[in-house]
């Protein structure tokens, strides 16, 4: 009885590793970028504290939610900026 050849299989490229892409090198941040971020976060904290102490002009000695959000926005901008610091 003749022997069966079976099914021919195609060679696929599905298990081949993809060629390595050249990695982009990030440029270093300027020297002033770090102090700028620290200063922005400190100003944000200062706005929040001064708001609750009633020392911000125009609030008549009461805490205002607008100044709280301004302080949080400045503080948040400083934290977001740290994610781009190299």
PDB file of C-alpha atoms in Angstrom:
ATOM      1  CA  UNK A   1       0.000   0.000   0.000  1.00  0.00           C
ATOM      2  CA  UNK A   2       1.454   3.440  -0.926  1.00  0.00           C
ATOM      3  CA  UNK A   3       2.344   5.828   1.891  1.00  0.00           C
ATOM      4  CA  UNK A   4       0.378   9.106   2.128  1.00  0.00           C
ATOM      5  CA  UNK A   5       2.378  12.313   1.743  1.00  0.00           C
ATOM      6  CA  UNK A   6       0.149  14.289   4.051  1.00  0.00           C
ATOM      7  CA  UNK A   7      -0.663  17.957   3.844  1.00  0.00           C
ATOM      8  CA  UNK A   8       1.992  20.473   2.785  1.00  0.00           C
ATOM      9  CA  UNK A   9       2.541  23.187   5.365  1.00  0.00           C
ATOM     10  CA  UNK A  10       3.430  26.737   4.473  1.00  0.00           C
ATOM     11  CA  UNK A  11       6.277  28.381   6.257  1.00  0.00           C
ATOM     12  CA  UNK A  12       4.841  31.371   8.003  1.00  0.00           C
ATOM     13  CA  UNK A  13       6.565  34.418   9.348  1.00  0.00           C
ATOM     14  CA  UNK A  14       4.318  34.621  12.331  1.00  0.00           C
ATOM     15  CA  UNK A  15       6.939  33.488  14.836  1.00  0.00           C
ATOM     16  CA  UNK A  16       9.759  35.617  13.489  1.00  0.00           C
ATOM     17  CA  UNK A  17      10.867  38.468  15.638  1.00  0.00           C
ATOM     18  CA  UNK A  18      10.259  41.913  14.228  1.00  0.00           C
ATOM     19  CA  UNK A  19      13.364  43.900  13.386  1.00  0.00           C
ATOM     20  CA  UNK A  20      14.435  46.188  16.206  1.00  0.00           C
ATOM     21  CA  UNK A  21      13.485  49.803  15.784  1.00  0.00           C
ATOM     22  CA  UNK A  22      16.081  52.399  16.600  1.00  0.00           C
ATOM     23  CA  UNK A  23      15.201  53.878  19.970  1.00  0.00           C
ATOM     24  CA  UNK A  24      14.766  57.621  20.101  1.00  0.00           C
ATOM     25  CA  UNK A  25      17.037  59.274  22.588  1.00  0.00           C
ATOM     26  CA  UNK A  26      15.384  61.935  24.658  1.00  0.00           C
ATOM     27  CA  UNK A  27      17.136  65.211  25.036  1.00  0.00           C
ATOM     28  CA  UNK A  28      17.897  66.300  28.563  1.00  0.00           C
ATOM     29  CA  UNK A  29      15.629  68.970  30.025  1.00  0.00           C
ATOM     30  CA  UNK A  30      17.042  72.466  30.434  1.00  0.00           C
ATOM     31  CA  UNK A  31      18.572  73.305  33.793  1.00  0.00           C
ATOM     32  CA  UNK A  32      15.762  75.735  34.640  1.00  0.00           C
ATOM     33  CA  UNK A  33      12.985  73.164  34.158  1.00  0.00           C
ATOM     34  CA  UNK A  34      13.342  71.427  37.529  1.00  0.00           C
ATOM     35  CA  UNK A  35      13.319  74.626  39.611  1.00  0.00           C
ATOM     36  CA  UNK A  36      10.347  75.872  37.565  1.00  0.00           C
ATOM     37  CA  UNK A  37       8.341  72.771  38.510  1.00  0.00           C
ATOM     38  CA  UNK A  38       9.254  73.016  42.193  1.00  0.00           C
ATOM     39  CA  UNK A  39       8.325  76.707  42.188  1.00  0.00           C
ATOM     40  CA  UNK A  40       4.985  76.023  40.479  1.00  0.00           C
ATOM     41  CA  UNK A  41       4.097  73.365  43.053  1.00  0.00           C
ATOM     42  CA  UNK A  42       5.133  75.656  45.918  1.00  0.00           C
ATOM     43  CA  UNK A  43       3.002  78.507  44.527  1.00  0.00           C
ATOM     44  CA  UNK A  44       0.031  76.146  44.225  1.00  0.00           C
ATOM     45  CA  UNK A  45       0.387  75.075  47.851  1.00  0.00           C
ATOM     46  CA  UNK A  46       0.817  78.712  48.929  1.00  0.00           C
ATOM     47  CA  UNK A  47      -2.383  79.763  47.115  1.00  0.00           C
ATOM     48  CA  UNK A  48      -4.344  76.996  48.827  1.00  0.00           C
ATOM     49  CA  UNK A  49      -2.959  77.802  52.286  1.00  0.00           C
ATOM     50  CA  UNK A  50      -3.440  81.565  51.868  1.00  0.00           C
ATOM     51  CA  UNK A  51      -6.988  80.936  50.669  1.00  0.00           C
ATOM     52  CA  UNK A  52      -7.908  79.053  53.824  1.00  0.00           C
ATOM     53  CA  UNK A  53      -6.188  81.628  56.004  1.00  0.00           C
ATOM     54  CA  UNK A  54      -8.302  84.334  54.339  1.00  0.00           C
ATOM     55  CA  UNK A  55      -5.281  86.353  53.226  1.00  0.00           C
ATOM     56  CA  UNK A  56      -6.075  86.523  49.516  1.00  0.00           C
ATOM     57  CA  UNK A  57      -7.323  89.994  48.547  1.00  0.00           C
ATOM     58  CA  UNK A  58     -10.915  90.232  47.377  1.00  0.00           C
ATOM     59  CA  UNK A  59     -12.245  87.310  49.403  1.00  0.00           C
ATOM     60  CA  UNK A  60     -13.252  89.371  52.478  1.00  0.00           C
ATOM     61  CA  UNK A  61     -11.453  86.941  54.770  1.00  0.00           C
ATOM     62  CA  UNK A  62     -13.459  83.908  53.596  1.00  0.00           C
ATOM     63  CA  UNK A  63     -12.188  80.850  51.789  1.00  0.00           C
ATOM     64  CA  UNK A  64     -13.241  80.772  48.150  1.00  0.00           C
ATOM     65  CA  UNK A  65     -13.620  77.651  46.060  1.00  0.00           C
ATOM     66  CA  UNK A  66     -12.312  79.526  43.018  1.00  0.00           C
ATOM     67  CA  UNK A  67      -8.926  80.098  44.659  1.00  0.00           C
ATOM     68  CA  UNK A  68      -8.853  76.496  45.814  1.00  0.00           C
ATOM     69  CA  UNK A  69      -9.242  75.330  42.202  1.00  0.00           C
ATOM     70  CA  UNK A  70      -6.635  77.837  41.017  1.00  0.00           C
ATOM     71  CA  UNK A  71      -4.160  76.478  43.574  1.00  0.00           C
ATOM     72  CA  UNK A  72      -4.956  72.879  42.654  1.00  0.00           C
ATOM     73  CA  UNK A  73      -4.554  73.670  38.946  1.00  0.00           C
ATOM     74  CA  UNK A  74      -1.110  75.211  39.505  1.00  0.00           C
ATOM     75  CA  UNK A  75      -0.096  72.301  41.718  1.00  0.00           C
ATOM     76  CA  UNK A  76      -1.407  69.794  39.160  1.00  0.00           C
ATOM     77  CA  UNK A  77       0.443  71.549  36.319  1.00  0.00           C
ATOM     78  CA  UNK A  78       3.655  71.133  38.303  1.00  0.00           C
ATOM     79  CA  UNK A  79       3.022  67.423  38.783  1.00  0.00           C
ATOM     80  CA  UNK A  80       2.152  66.904  35.112  1.00  0.00           C
ATOM     81  CA  UNK A  81       5.332  68.735  34.167  1.00  0.00           C
ATOM     82  CA  UNK A  82       7.408  66.270  36.169  1.00  0.00           C
ATOM     83  CA  UNK A  83       6.300  63.462  33.860  1.00  0.00           C
ATOM     84  CA  UNK A  84       8.095  65.214  30.962  1.00  0.00           C
ATOM     85  CA  UNK A  85      11.306  65.872  32.899  1.00  0.00           C
ATOM     86  CA  UNK A  86      14.364  63.993  31.598  1.00  0.00           C
TER      87      UNK A  86
END
